[in-house]
């Protein structure tokens, strides 16, 4: 399995904050291989992994990651962004939402934020910790964040010992600019 640079950076951020994770309810959306969620579970968080209910192969990859990491108790659920499903409705309030490189296709941005907004309604203090690879200077979340009453704080990678040069030297073709964001309701403060 290949681990994308965005997942590594998000895992590094989680590791930097590992002492705050025990007992926290954590949901990873678009989990795939689930590196951030697996790390959060290993650090004592109560983790739920999710990926699209329309992509059973992705759900199976998350389940395999749990098995390979001796975490059979971590639930894996289908959550399709922008859809209110029984699995999404059944989720208890979350303390933290993890998202590694989900802001990939601009047509998905609003569906992702709609899903996050729904989860924020259950716990207005929840934060979305997200990493993404910069693909186009024309893509922006700013208008959607304003629409959904959210704010975003950019987290410099060097503030938690992530090495931008190492990420740029990954095995993927081209250079990789990875960014770290913390998104929350506009009326709440960031950690």
N, CA, C and O atoms as a DFTB+ gen file, in Angstrom:
764 C
 N C O
     1  1       0.829      -1.180       0.000
     2  2       0.000       0.000       0.000
     3  2       0.880       1.251       0.000
     4  3       1.874       1.330       0.721
     5  1       0.499       2.204      -0.807
     6  2       1.228       3.466      -0.869
     7  2       0.595       4.460       0.100
     8  3      -0.628       4.597       0.139
     9  1       1.408       5.143       0.870
    10  2       0.921       6.173       1.782
    11  2       1.220       7.526       1.151
    12  3       2.381       7.856       0.909
    13  1       0.185       8.308       0.884
    14  2       0.328       9.615       0.251
    15  2       0.975      10.610       1.198
    16  3       0.799      10.514       2.413
    17  1       1.727      11.571       0.655
    18  2       2.379      12.580       1.507
    19  2       1.401      13.316       2.430
    20  3       1.755      13.642       3.564
    21  1       0.189      13.578       1.964
    22  2      -0.794      14.280       2.810
    23  2      -1.131      13.467       4.047
    24  3      -1.278      14.029       5.133
    25  1      -1.258      12.153       3.903
    26  2      -1.562      11.295       5.053
    27  2      -0.401      11.304       6.044
    28  3      -0.612      11.293       7.256
    29  1       0.817      11.324       5.525
    30  2       1.992      11.358       6.396
    31  2       2.024      12.663       7.185
    32  3       2.283      12.649       8.389
    33  1       1.767      13.782       6.526
    34  2       1.778      15.076       7.212
    35  2       0.689      15.124       8.277
    36  3       0.939      15.588       9.390
    37  1      -0.514      14.654       7.957
    38  2      -1.594      14.653       8.952
    39  2      -1.239      13.740      10.125
    40  3      -1.531      14.069      11.274
    41  1      -0.614      12.602       9.845
    42  2      -0.171      11.708      10.925
    43  2       0.881      12.403      11.792
    44  3       0.879      12.248      13.014
    45  1       1.770      13.161      11.170
    46  2       2.773      13.900      11.944
    47  2       2.105      14.926      12.860
    48  3       2.527      15.100      14.003
    49  1       1.074      15.601      12.371
    50  2       0.353      16.583      13.183
    51  2      -0.344      15.889      14.360
    52  3      -0.336      16.393      15.483
    53  1      -0.940      14.739      14.087
    54  2      -1.575      13.962      15.163
    55  2      -0.536      13.530      16.197
    56  3      -0.780      13.618      17.401
    57  1       0.610      13.068      15.732
    58  2       1.660      12.634      16.651
    59  2       2.128      13.803      17.518
    60  3       2.385      13.637      18.710
    61  1       2.233      14.975      16.913
    62  2       2.623      16.169      17.649
    63  2       1.613      16.484      18.760
    64  3       1.981      17.021      19.805
    65  1       0.329      16.144      18.524
    66  2      -0.748      16.399      19.490
    67  2      -1.224      15.120      20.186
    68  3      -2.340      15.076      20.706
    69  1      -0.399      14.100      20.197
    70  2      -0.812      12.782      20.685
    71  2      -1.302      12.779      22.130
    72  3      -2.157      11.964      22.476
    73  1      -0.795      13.650      22.971
    74  2      -1.211      13.661      24.371
    75  2      -2.648      14.144      24.550
    76  3      -3.256      13.907      25.594
    77  1      -3.192      14.817      23.540
    78  2      -4.578      15.299      23.626
    79  2      -5.584      14.297      23.041
    80  3      -6.790      14.537      23.098
    81  1      -5.108      13.187      22.485
    82  2      -5.991      12.255      21.777
    83  2      -6.714      11.222      22.640
    84  3      -7.837      10.857      22.293
    85  1      -6.141      10.723      23.750
    86  2      -6.845       9.668      24.492
    87  2      -8.271      10.072      24.870
    88  3      -8.518      11.137      25.435
    89  1      -9.206       9.162      24.528
    90  2     -10.605       9.358      24.857
    91  2     -11.385      10.243      23.903
    92  3     -12.605      10.351      24.033
    93  1     -10.717      10.883      22.945
    94  2     -11.408      11.757      21.990
    95  2     -12.143      10.913      20.951
    96  3     -11.653       9.871      20.516
    97  1     -13.329      11.385      20.562
    98  2     -14.074      10.761      19.469
    99  2     -13.544      11.346      18.168
   100  3     -13.638      12.551      17.933
   101  1     -12.983      10.476      17.322
   102  2     -12.317      10.921      16.096
   103  2     -12.913      10.177      14.908
   104  3     -13.045       8.953      14.925
   105  1     -13.269      10.936      13.879
   106  2     -13.767      10.373      12.632
   107  2     -12.805      10.748      11.520
   108  3     -12.498      11.924      11.330
   109  1     -12.326       9.748      10.780
   110  2     -11.547      10.044       9.582
   111  2     -12.457       9.873       8.379
   112  3     -13.033       8.804       8.176
   113  1     -12.589      10.934       7.574
   114  2     -13.390      10.862       6.354
   115  2     -12.459      10.649       5.168
   116  3     -11.323      11.123       5.166
   117  1     -12.950       9.929       4.155
   118  2     -12.101       9.629       2.997
   119  2     -10.867       8.870       3.427
   120  3      -9.768       9.134       2.941
   121  1     -11.044       7.923       4.342
   122  2      -9.925       7.298       5.048
   123  2      -8.967       6.509       4.157
   124  3      -7.753       6.602       4.342
   125  1      -9.468       5.750       3.211
   126  2      -8.566       4.941       2.384
   127  2      -7.686       4.053       3.237
   128  3      -8.198       3.245       4.011
   129  1      -6.370       4.183       3.116
   130  2      -5.423       3.372       3.885
   131  2      -5.501       3.673       5.389
   132  3      -5.131       2.832       6.208
   133  1      -5.972       4.850       5.747
   134  2      -6.314       5.196       7.139
   135  2      -5.140       5.484       8.059
   136  3      -5.276       5.332       9.273
   137  1      -4.007       5.888       7.539
   138  2      -2.850       6.152       8.395
   139  2      -3.181       7.116       9.541
   140  3      -2.881       6.792      10.690
   141  1      -3.790       8.291       9.284
   142  2      -4.082       9.190      10.405
   143  2      -5.026       8.567      11.438
   144  3      -4.788       8.673      12.641
   145  1      -6.080       7.927      10.975
   146  2      -7.028       7.301      11.900
   147  2      -6.408       6.170      12.699
   148  3      -6.671       6.038      13.894
   149  1      -5.592       5.357      12.059
   150  2      -4.902       4.255      12.747
   151  2      -3.986       4.828      13.830
   152  3      -3.964       4.327      14.955
   153  1      -3.233       5.875      13.493
   154  2      -2.353       6.494      14.477
   155  2      -3.158       7.061      15.644
   156  3      -2.772       6.887      16.800
   157  1      -4.271       7.738      15.357
   158  2      -5.113       8.291      16.421
   159  2      -5.619       7.175      17.334
   160  3      -5.643       7.342      18.553
   161  1      -6.022       6.044      16.761
   162  2      -6.488       4.904      17.561
   163  2      -5.356       4.351      18.424
   164  3      -5.568       4.026      19.592
   165  1      -4.165       4.245      17.856
   166  2      -3.004       3.763      18.617
   167  2      -2.647       4.721      19.756
   168  3      -2.048       4.308      20.750
   169  1      -3.011       5.995      19.614
   170  2      -2.741       6.997      20.652
   171  2      -3.881       7.098      21.667
   172  3      -3.838       7.953      22.551
   173  1      -4.893       6.246      21.555
   174  2      -5.958       6.194      22.562
   175  2      -7.255       6.866      22.198
   176  3      -8.155       6.938      23.035
   177  1      -7.390       7.365      20.977
   178  2      -8.654       7.975      20.556
   179  2      -9.670       6.890      20.220
   180  3      -9.310       5.769      19.862
   181  1     -10.944       7.246      20.343
   182  2     -12.050       6.367      19.934
   183  2     -12.347       6.701      18.473
   184  3     -13.076       7.648      18.181
   185  1     -11.782       5.923      17.570
   186  2     -11.772       6.253      16.146
   187  2     -12.847       5.498      15.380
   188  3     -13.125       4.328      15.643
   189  1     -13.439       6.201      14.430
   190  2     -14.288       5.604      13.404
   191  2     -13.686       6.009      12.067
   192  3     -13.387       7.182      11.841
   193  1     -13.512       5.043      11.194
   194  2     -12.991       5.312       9.853
   195  2     -14.154       5.316       8.871
   196  3     -15.086       4.522       9.000
   197  1     -14.099       6.208       7.893
   198  2     -15.158       6.222       6.887
   199  2     -14.570       6.497       5.515
   200  3     -13.537       7.149       5.361
   201  1     -15.264       5.980       4.548
   202  2     -14.981       6.289       3.155
   203  2     -16.315       6.188       2.436
   204  3     -17.329       5.862       3.052
   205  1     -16.322       6.457       1.167
   206  2     -17.570       6.505       0.425
   207  2     -18.295       5.166       0.450
   208  3     -17.699       4.119       0.198
   209  1     -19.590       5.214       0.758
   210  2     -20.390       3.992       0.712
   211  2     -20.542       3.499      -0.730
   212  3     -20.930       2.354      -0.964
   213  1     -20.236       4.361      -1.679
   214  2     -20.303       3.994      -3.097
   215  2     -19.020       3.323      -3.589
   216  3     -18.950       2.887      -4.738
   217  1     -18.002       3.239      -2.720
   218  2     -16.716       2.641      -3.083
   219  2     -16.353       1.533      -2.089
   220  3     -15.490       1.731      -1.234
   221  1     -17.004       0.373      -2.196
   222  2     -16.749      -0.701      -1.222
   223  2     -15.280      -1.121      -1.159
   224  3     -14.820      -1.585      -0.116
   225  1     -14.539      -0.965      -2.257
   226  2     -13.117      -1.314      -2.250
   227  2     -12.361      -0.435      -1.251
   228  3     -11.480      -0.921      -0.542
   229  1     -12.702       0.854      -1.193
   230  2     -12.050       1.769      -0.247
   231  2     -12.376       1.383       1.199
   232  3     -11.513       1.448       2.075
   233  1     -13.611       0.987       1.435
   234  2     -13.995       0.537       2.779
   235  2     -13.214      -0.721       3.161
   236  3     -12.804      -0.881       4.311
   237  1     -13.016      -1.596       2.205
   238  2     -12.258      -2.830       2.468
   239  2     -10.795      -2.511       2.779
   240  3     -10.201      -3.155       3.643
   241  1     -10.212      -1.540       2.099
   242  2      -8.825      -1.139       2.385
   243  2      -8.718      -0.639       3.824
   244  3      -7.766      -0.981       4.525
   245  1      -9.684       0.168       4.272
   246  2      -9.678       0.657       5.654
   247  2      -9.781      -0.513       6.641
   248  3      -9.083      -0.539       7.654
   249  1     -10.647      -1.469       6.340
   250  2     -10.790      -2.643       7.220
   251  2      -9.484      -3.453       7.272
   252  3      -9.085      -3.928       8.334
   253  1      -8.828      -3.602       6.121
   254  2      -7.552      -4.313       6.092
   255  2      -6.500      -3.586       6.921
   256  3      -5.715      -4.224       7.622
   257  1      -6.477      -2.258       6.848
   258  2      -5.524      -1.480       7.647
   259  2      -5.757      -1.712       9.135
   260  3      -4.804      -1.823       9.906
   261  1      -7.015      -1.785       9.537
   262  2      -7.322      -2.068      10.944
   263  2      -6.811      -3.442      11.342
   264  3      -6.205      -3.599      12.401
   265  1      -7.052      -4.436      10.498
   266  2      -6.598      -5.795      10.797
   267  2      -5.070      -5.858      10.873
   268  3      -4.515      -6.469      11.787
   269  1      -4.399      -5.229       9.919
   270  2      -2.936      -5.259       9.902
   271  2      -2.313      -4.548      11.100
   272  3      -1.172      -4.827      11.468
   273  1      -3.064      -3.629      11.708
   274  2      -2.565      -2.864      12.846
   275  2      -3.193      -3.302      14.168
   276  3      -3.167      -2.565      15.153
   277  1      -3.755      -4.508      14.176
   278  2      -4.349      -5.081      15.390
   279  2      -5.381      -4.157      16.025
   280  3      -5.393      -3.966      17.241
   281  1      -6.239      -3.590      15.197
   282  2      -7.308      -2.707      15.662
   283  2      -8.662      -3.178      15.112
   284  3      -9.366      -2.405      14.462
   285  1      -9.033      -4.446      15.370
   286  2     -10.289      -4.942      14.806
   287  2     -11.522      -4.248      15.385
   288  3     -12.606      -4.338      14.808
   289  1     -11.372      -3.554      16.522
   290  2     -12.508      -2.889      17.158
   291  2     -12.849      -1.549      16.504
   292  3     -13.900      -0.982      16.802
   293  1     -11.992      -1.026      15.620
   294  2     -12.243       0.271      14.982
   295  2     -13.315       0.079      13.899
   296  3     -13.108      -0.670      12.945
   297  1     -14.453       0.754      14.050
   298  2     -15.497       0.613      13.033
   299  2     -15.133       1.327      11.739
   300  3     -14.495       2.379      11.744
   301  1     -15.552       0.732      10.639
   302  2     -15.387       1.315       9.308
   303  2     -16.787       1.460       8.726
   304  3     -17.510       0.475       8.579
   305  1     -17.165       2.692       8.396
   306  2     -18.520       2.945       7.910
   307  2     -18.487       3.660       6.565
   308  3     -17.501       4.301       6.200
   309  1     -19.589       3.529       5.845
   310  2     -19.736       4.219       4.571
   311  2     -20.383       5.581       4.778
   312  3     -21.517       5.676       5.248
   313  1     -19.657       6.631       4.423
   314  2     -20.182       7.999       4.473
   315  2     -19.877       8.642       3.124
   316  3     -18.717       8.871       2.780
   317  1     -20.916       8.923       2.379
   318  2     -20.751       9.591       1.098
   319  2     -20.994      11.075       1.320
   320  3     -22.059      11.475       1.790
   321  1     -20.010      11.880       0.982
   322  2     -20.069      13.323       1.236
   323  2     -21.318      13.927       0.614
   324  3     -21.660      13.644      -0.535
   325  1     -21.992      14.763       1.395
   326  2     -23.178      15.446       0.917
   327  2     -24.458      14.641       1.060
   328  3     -25.536      15.143       0.744
   329  1     -24.363      13.405       1.530
   330  2     -25.538      12.542       1.700
   331  2     -25.738      12.267       3.191
   332  3     -24.783      11.977       3.911
   333  1     -26.956      12.359       3.630
   334  2     -27.283      12.013       5.018
   335  2     -27.701      10.546       5.014
   336  3     -28.773      10.195       4.521
   337  1     -26.853       9.709       5.563
   338  2     -27.078       8.265       5.560
   339  2     -27.350       7.783       6.987
   340  3     -27.081       8.509       7.944
   341  1     -27.875       6.576       7.136
   342  2     -28.070       6.031       8.487
   343  2     -26.766       5.976       9.293
   344  3     -26.773       6.243      10.495
   345  1     -25.645       5.630       8.639
   346  2     -24.362       5.589       9.354
   347  2     -23.957       6.976       9.847
   348  3     -23.455       7.118      10.962
   349  1     -24.172       7.993       9.022
   350  2     -23.834       9.353       9.413
   351  2     -24.743       9.824      10.548
   352  3     -24.277      10.450      11.500
   353  1     -26.027       9.526      10.449
   354  2     -26.979       9.905      11.497
   355  2     -26.663       9.217      12.820
   356  3     -26.873       9.796      13.885
   357  1     -26.161       7.992      12.760
   358  2     -25.891       7.211      13.973
   359  2     -24.606       7.625      14.680
   360  3     -24.388       7.245      15.830
   361  1     -23.755       8.394      14.013
   362  2     -22.493       8.794      14.645
   363  2     -22.762       9.672      15.866
   364  3     -23.563      10.604      15.801
   365  1     -22.097       9.375      16.968
   366  2     -22.204      10.283      18.117
   367  2     -21.432      11.567      17.815
   368  3     -20.702      11.629      16.826
   369  1     -21.583      12.587      18.652
   370  2     -20.791      13.801      18.439
   371  2     -19.298      13.471      18.417
   372  3     -18.807      12.678      19.222
   373  1     -18.599      14.090      17.488
   374  2     -17.165      13.865      17.333
   375  2     -16.390      15.039      17.929
   376  3     -16.885      16.166      17.969
   377  1     -15.183      14.765      18.389
   378  2     -14.298      15.814      18.872
   379  2     -13.366      16.304      17.773
   380  3     -12.903      17.445      17.789
   381  1     -13.103      15.423      16.825
   382  2     -12.118      15.710      15.794
   383  2     -12.486      14.954      14.523
   384  3     -12.856      13.781      14.572
   385  1     -12.382      15.636      13.385
   386  2     -12.577      15.005      12.083
   387  2     -11.248      15.117      11.348
   388  3     -10.654      16.193      11.283
   389  1     -10.792      14.012      10.802
   390  2      -9.532      13.976      10.058
   391  2      -9.843      13.817       8.571
   392  3     -10.745      13.070       8.192
   393  1      -9.093      14.520       7.744
   394  2      -9.300      14.426       6.302
   395  2      -7.973      14.642       5.599
   396  3      -7.424      15.744       5.604
   397  1      -7.467      13.583       4.998
   398  2      -6.202      13.653       4.290
   399  2      -6.456      13.698       2.790
   400  3      -6.921      12.723       2.200
   401  1      -6.149      14.832       2.181
   402  2      -6.248      15.031       0.736
   403  2      -7.643      14.746       0.181
   404  3      -7.782      14.165      -0.895
   405  1      -8.679      15.159       0.922
   406  2     -10.032      15.012       0.391
   407  2     -10.409      16.175      -0.520
   408  3     -11.303      16.044      -1.357
   409  1      -9.728      17.321      -0.361
   410  2     -10.003      18.462      -1.228
   411  2      -9.202      18.286      -2.514
   412  3      -8.243      19.007      -2.788
   413  1      -9.640      17.294      -3.290
   414  2      -8.948      16.840      -4.492
   415  2      -9.648      17.370      -5.740
   416  3      -9.002      17.881      -6.653
   417  1     -10.964      17.244      -5.771
   418  2     -11.771      17.687      -6.910
   419  2     -12.681      18.826      -6.458
   420  3     -13.463      18.641      -5.526
   421  1     -12.603      19.994      -7.090
   422  2     -13.422      21.136      -6.662
   423  2     -14.920      20.848      -6.599
   424  3     -15.627      21.428      -5.774
   425  1     -15.406      19.964      -7.457
   426  2     -16.848      19.671      -7.427
   427  2     -17.266      18.929      -6.152
   428  3     -18.458      18.837      -5.861
   429  1     -16.301      18.398      -5.390
   430  2     -16.605      17.715      -4.132
   431  2     -16.510      18.639      -2.909
   432  3     -16.977      18.272      -1.831
   433  1     -15.921      19.815      -3.056
   434  2     -15.640      20.674      -1.906
   435  2     -16.896      20.968      -1.081
   436  3     -16.873      20.851       0.144
   437  1     -17.987      21.346      -1.746
   438  2     -19.190      21.696      -0.982
   439  2     -19.808      20.464      -0.323
   440  3     -20.295      20.553       0.804
   441  1     -19.798      19.327      -0.999
   442  2     -20.331      18.109      -0.377
   443  2     -19.538      17.743       0.877
   444  3     -20.118      17.322       1.878
   445  1     -18.226      17.900       0.824
   446  2     -17.388      17.616       1.994
   447  2     -17.760      18.563       3.126
   448  3     -17.989      18.126       4.253
   449  1     -17.822      19.856       2.830
   450  2     -18.137      20.828       3.879
   451  2     -19.564      20.688       4.389
   452  3     -19.820      20.988       5.555
   453  1     -20.500      20.243       3.557
   454  2     -21.865      19.975       4.008
   455  2     -21.857      18.854       5.045
   456  3     -22.529      18.943       6.073
   457  1     -21.101      17.815       4.770
   458  2     -20.990      16.697       5.706
   459  2     -20.336      17.148       7.007
   460  3     -20.800      16.796       8.092
   461  1     -19.267      17.922       6.904
   462  2     -18.584      18.442       8.093
   463  2     -19.530      19.350       8.886
   464  3     -19.569      19.286      10.115
   465  1     -20.287      20.190       8.186
   466  2     -21.247      21.078       8.851
   467  2     -22.267      20.260       9.649
   468  3     -22.580      20.596      10.791
   469  1     -22.778      19.191       9.047
   470  2     -23.721      18.314       9.751
   471  2     -23.092      17.792      11.046
   472  3     -23.741      17.783      12.092
   473  1     -21.840      17.362      10.977
   474  2     -21.145      16.857      12.160
   475  2     -20.886      17.976      13.172
   476  3     -20.918      17.738      14.379
   477  1     -20.634      19.180      12.689
   478  2     -20.421      20.309      13.589
   479  2     -21.709      20.683      14.331
   480  3     -21.655      21.227      15.434
   481  1     -22.848      20.394      13.737
   482  2     -24.116      20.660      14.410
   483  2     -24.270      19.775      15.647
   484  3     -24.909      20.173      16.621
   485  1     -23.688      18.583      15.608
   486  2     -23.741      17.672      16.760
   487  2     -22.789      18.109      17.865
   488  3     -23.070      17.900      19.045
   489  1     -21.657      18.718      17.488
   490  2     -20.685      19.235      18.446
   491  2     -20.032      20.472      17.838
   492  3     -19.104      20.352      17.038
   493  1     -20.510      21.664      18.212
   494  2     -19.974      22.890      17.617
   495  2     -18.483      23.127      17.885
   496  3     -17.882      23.996      17.253
   497  1     -17.883      22.380      18.799
   498  2     -16.458      22.545      19.085
   499  2     -15.570      21.607      18.262
   500  3     -14.345      21.672      18.355
   501  1     -16.184      20.744      17.463
   502  2     -15.402      19.819      16.647
   503  2     -14.545      20.609      15.659
   504  3     -14.934      21.674      15.180
   505  1     -13.375      20.057      15.371
   506  2     -12.475      20.654      14.385
   507  2     -12.196      19.640      13.286
   508  3     -12.157      18.433      13.526
   509  1     -12.005      20.151      12.087
   510  2     -11.561      19.338      10.962
   511  2     -10.083      19.617      10.781
   512  3      -9.698      20.749      10.489
   513  1      -9.250      18.600      10.952
   514  2      -7.821      18.704      10.686
   515  2      -7.613      18.096       9.307
   516  3      -7.887      16.915       9.092
   517  1      -7.137      18.894       8.391
   518  2      -7.040      18.439       7.011
   519  2      -5.710      18.822       6.392
   520  3      -5.182      19.909       6.626
   521  1      -5.190      17.919       5.609
   522  2      -4.040      18.202       4.761
   523  2      -4.491      18.049       3.319
   524  3      -5.384      17.259       3.011
   525  1      -3.870      18.808       2.452
   526  2      -4.187      18.670       1.036
   527  2      -2.962      19.027       0.215
   528  3      -2.089      19.778       0.649
   529  1      -2.927      18.470      -0.971
   530  2      -1.860      18.786      -1.910
   531  2      -2.350      19.913      -2.811
   532  3      -3.419      19.814      -3.413
   533  1      -1.570      20.979      -2.900
   534  2      -1.939      22.104      -3.757
   535  2      -1.854      21.642      -5.208
   536  3      -0.802      21.205      -5.674
   537  1      -2.962      21.746      -5.899
   538  2      -3.004      21.317      -7.295
   539  2      -3.246      22.484      -8.252
   540  3      -2.823      22.446      -9.408
   541  1      -3.929      23.521      -7.762
   542  2      -4.215      24.679      -8.603
   543  2      -4.403      25.907      -7.721
   544  3      -5.080      25.849      -6.694
   545  1      -3.810      26.994      -8.124
   546  2      -3.977      28.249      -7.380
   547  2      -5.386      28.799      -7.547
   548  3      -5.788      29.695      -6.805
   549  1      -6.139      28.279      -8.504
   550  2      -7.500      28.751      -8.756
   551  2      -8.537      28.113      -7.823
   552  3      -9.667      28.595      -7.744
   553  1      -8.172      27.044      -7.123
   554  2      -9.127      26.354      -6.259
   555  2      -9.099      26.982      -4.876
   556  3      -8.028      27.195      -4.308
   557  1     -10.267      27.278      -4.337
   558  2     -10.333      27.909      -3.030
   559  2     -11.553      27.426      -2.262
   560  3     -12.606      27.151      -2.838
   561  1     -11.387      27.330      -0.958
   562  2     -12.492      26.980      -0.057
   563  2     -13.123      28.219       0.565
   564  3     -14.155      28.118       1.228
   565  1     -12.526      29.365       0.364
   566  2     -12.902      30.565       1.104
   567  2     -14.399      30.884       1.033
   568  3     -15.021      31.101       2.073
   569  1     -14.982      30.918      -0.147
   570  2     -16.404      31.252      -0.280
   571  2     -17.283      30.194       0.384
   572  3     -18.289      30.526       1.010
   573  1     -16.909      28.929       0.251
   574  2     -17.696      27.857       0.872
   575  2     -17.590      27.905       2.393
   576  3     -18.576      27.665       3.090
   577  1     -16.407      28.210       2.909
   578  2     -16.257      28.330       4.359
   579  2     -17.143      29.451       4.890
   580  3     -17.786      29.302       5.929
   581  1     -17.174      30.561       4.181
   582  2     -18.022      31.684       4.577
   583  2     -19.498      31.263       4.538
   584  3     -20.258      31.556       5.462
   585  1     -19.888      30.584       3.476
   586  2     -21.279      30.137       3.309
   587  2     -21.719      29.236       4.468
   588  3     -22.849      29.344       4.944
   589  1     -20.830      28.352       4.918
   590  2     -21.167      27.382       5.957
   591  2     -20.753      27.859       7.349
   592  3     -20.728      27.065       8.290
   593  1     -20.432      29.131       7.489
   594  2     -20.088      29.736       8.780
   595  2     -18.898      29.029       9.437
   596  3     -18.912      28.730      10.631
   597  1     -17.883      28.775       8.632
   598  2     -16.676      28.126       9.120
   599  2     -15.485      29.053       8.917
   600  3     -15.516      29.979       8.106
   601  1     -14.440      28.774       9.680
   602  2     -13.183      29.494       9.489
   603  2     -12.075      28.479       9.329
   604  3     -12.210      27.311       9.693
   605  1     -10.986      28.950       8.779
   606  2      -9.861      28.074       8.486
   607  2      -8.585      28.737       8.974
   608  3      -8.366      29.929       8.756
   609  1      -7.756      27.960       9.629
   610  2      -6.456      28.435      10.068
   611  2      -5.401      27.568       9.377
   612  3      -5.432      26.341       9.471
   613  1      -4.479      28.216       8.691
   614  2      -3.364      27.519       8.058
   615  2      -2.333      27.202       9.136
   616  3      -1.960      28.077       9.917
   617  1      -1.874      25.963       9.180
   618  2      -0.870      25.531      10.152
   619  2       0.450      25.322       9.410
   620  3       0.543      24.420       8.577
   621  1       1.471      26.133       9.692
   622  2       2.767      25.924       9.029
   623  2       3.345      24.548       9.382
   624  3       3.383      24.169      10.552
   625  1       3.785      23.817       8.382
   626  2       4.291      22.460       8.612
   627  2       5.463      22.448       9.579
   628  3       5.589      21.533      10.394
   629  1       6.314      23.450       9.495
   630  2       7.482      23.464      10.382
   631  2       7.088      23.648      11.853
   632  3       7.901      23.392      12.741
   633  1       5.850      24.090      12.121
   634  2       5.415      24.275      13.509
   635  2       5.215      22.944      14.229
   636  3       5.133      22.912      15.457
   637  1       5.136      21.846      13.479
   638  2       5.023      20.526      14.109
   639  2       6.018      19.534      13.512
   640  3       5.753      18.335      13.431
   641  1       7.155      20.057      13.102
   642  2       8.293      19.258      12.659
   643  2       8.075      18.488      11.360
   644  3       8.773      17.506      11.107
   645  1       7.126      18.910      10.535
   646  2       6.981      18.292       9.224
   647  2       8.015      18.919       8.291
   648  3       8.218      20.133       8.306
   649  1       8.653      18.100       7.495
   650  2       9.730      18.556       6.619
   651  2       9.201      18.739       5.196
   652  3       8.962      17.758       4.492
   653  1       9.018      19.986       4.773
   654  2       8.495      20.266       3.434
   655  2       9.391      19.677       2.342
   656  3       8.886      19.184       1.333
   657  1      10.689      19.722       2.528
   658  2      11.598      19.207       1.502
   659  2      11.467      17.692       1.361
   660  3      11.513      17.165       0.249
   661  1      11.305      16.999       2.473
   662  2      11.140      15.542       2.412
   663  2       9.862      15.186       1.666
   664  3       9.842      14.244       0.873
   665  1       8.792      15.942       1.921
   666  2       7.525      15.704       1.233
   667  2       7.692      15.976      -0.255
   668  3       7.203      15.211      -1.086
   669  1       8.377      17.055      -0.592
   670  2       8.587      17.407      -2.001
   671  2       9.422      16.358      -2.714
   672  3       9.331      16.223      -3.934
   673  1      10.233      15.614      -1.977
   674  2      11.074      14.589      -2.575
   675  2      10.422      13.209      -2.580
   676  3      11.111      12.203      -2.750
   677  1       9.104      13.148      -2.396
   678  2       8.419      11.859      -2.379
   679  2       8.521      11.195      -3.747
   680  3       8.980      11.807      -4.712
   681  1       8.093       9.952      -3.821
   682  2       8.207       9.175      -5.051
   683  2       7.192       9.577      -6.120
   684  3       7.279       9.100      -7.252
   685  1       6.247      10.431      -5.792
   686  2       5.274      10.851      -6.783
   687  2       5.927      11.801      -7.785
   688  3       6.840      12.543      -7.422
   689  1       5.472      11.791      -9.047
   690  2       6.055      12.699     -10.026
   691  2       5.731      14.149      -9.696
   692  3       4.659      14.445      -9.170
   693  1       6.654      15.048     -10.004
   694  2       6.444      16.471      -9.772
   695  2       6.720      16.866      -8.335
   696  3       7.034      16.019      -7.499
   697  1       6.601      18.155      -8.050
   698  2       6.802      18.653      -6.694
   699  2       5.461      18.645      -5.979
   700  3       4.412      18.787      -6.607
   701  1       5.500      18.479      -4.680
   702  2       4.277      18.341      -3.899
   703  2       4.240      19.381      -2.802
   704  3       5.000      19.306      -1.837
   705  1       3.361      20.343      -2.951
   706  2       3.161      21.318      -1.903
   707  2       1.983      20.833      -1.077
   708  3       0.847      20.811      -1.551
   709  1       2.256      20.445       0.154
   710  2       1.220      19.966       1.054
   711  2       0.959      21.053       2.084
   712  3       1.889      21.649       2.628
   713  1      -0.304      21.299       2.339
   714  2      -0.722      22.305       3.309
   715  2      -1.554      21.648       4.400
   716  3      -2.208      20.629       4.179
   717  1      -1.515      22.253       5.581
   718  2      -2.264      21.762       6.741
   719  2      -3.246      22.841       7.166
   720  3      -2.871      24.003       7.324
   721  1      -4.515      22.454       7.352
   722  2      -5.570      23.372       7.750
   723  2      -6.317      22.848       8.967
   724  3      -6.462      21.639       9.145
   725  1      -6.787      23.760       9.795
   726  2      -7.732      23.423      10.855
   727  2      -8.983      24.254      10.575
   728  3      -8.935      25.484      10.551
   729  1     -10.100      23.562      10.364
   730  2     -11.369      24.212      10.054
   731  2     -12.312      24.009      11.226
   732  3     -12.420      22.909      11.769
   733  1     -12.998      25.089      11.614
   734  2     -13.959      25.023      12.715
   735  2     -15.071      26.013      12.425
   736  3     -15.008      26.766      11.454
   737  1     -16.100      26.006      13.284
   738  2     -17.129      27.025      13.170
   739  2     -16.484      28.386      13.359
   740  3     -15.556      28.523      14.156
   741  1     -16.948      29.369      12.660
   742  2     -16.359      30.702      12.716
   743  2     -16.433      31.303      14.108
   744  3     -15.600      32.137      14.463
   745  1     -17.392      30.905      14.887
   746  2     -17.554      31.505      16.217
   747  2     -16.700      30.847      17.293
   748  3     -16.681      31.324      18.428
   749  1     -15.991      29.762      16.971
   750  2     -15.175      29.058      17.971
   751  2     -13.686      29.280      17.709
   752  3     -13.293      29.652      16.603
   753  1     -12.875      29.053      18.712
   754  2     -11.428      29.237      18.546
   755  2     -10.743      27.915      18.253
   756  3     -11.280      26.845      18.537
   757  1      -9.559      28.002      17.686
   758  2      -8.763      26.831      17.314
   759  2      -7.850      26.465      18.477
   760  3      -7.473      27.329      19.269
   761  1      -7.493      25.181      18.582
   762  2      -6.574      24.707      19.622
   763  2      -5.308      25.527      19.687
   764  3      -4.436      25.253      20.511
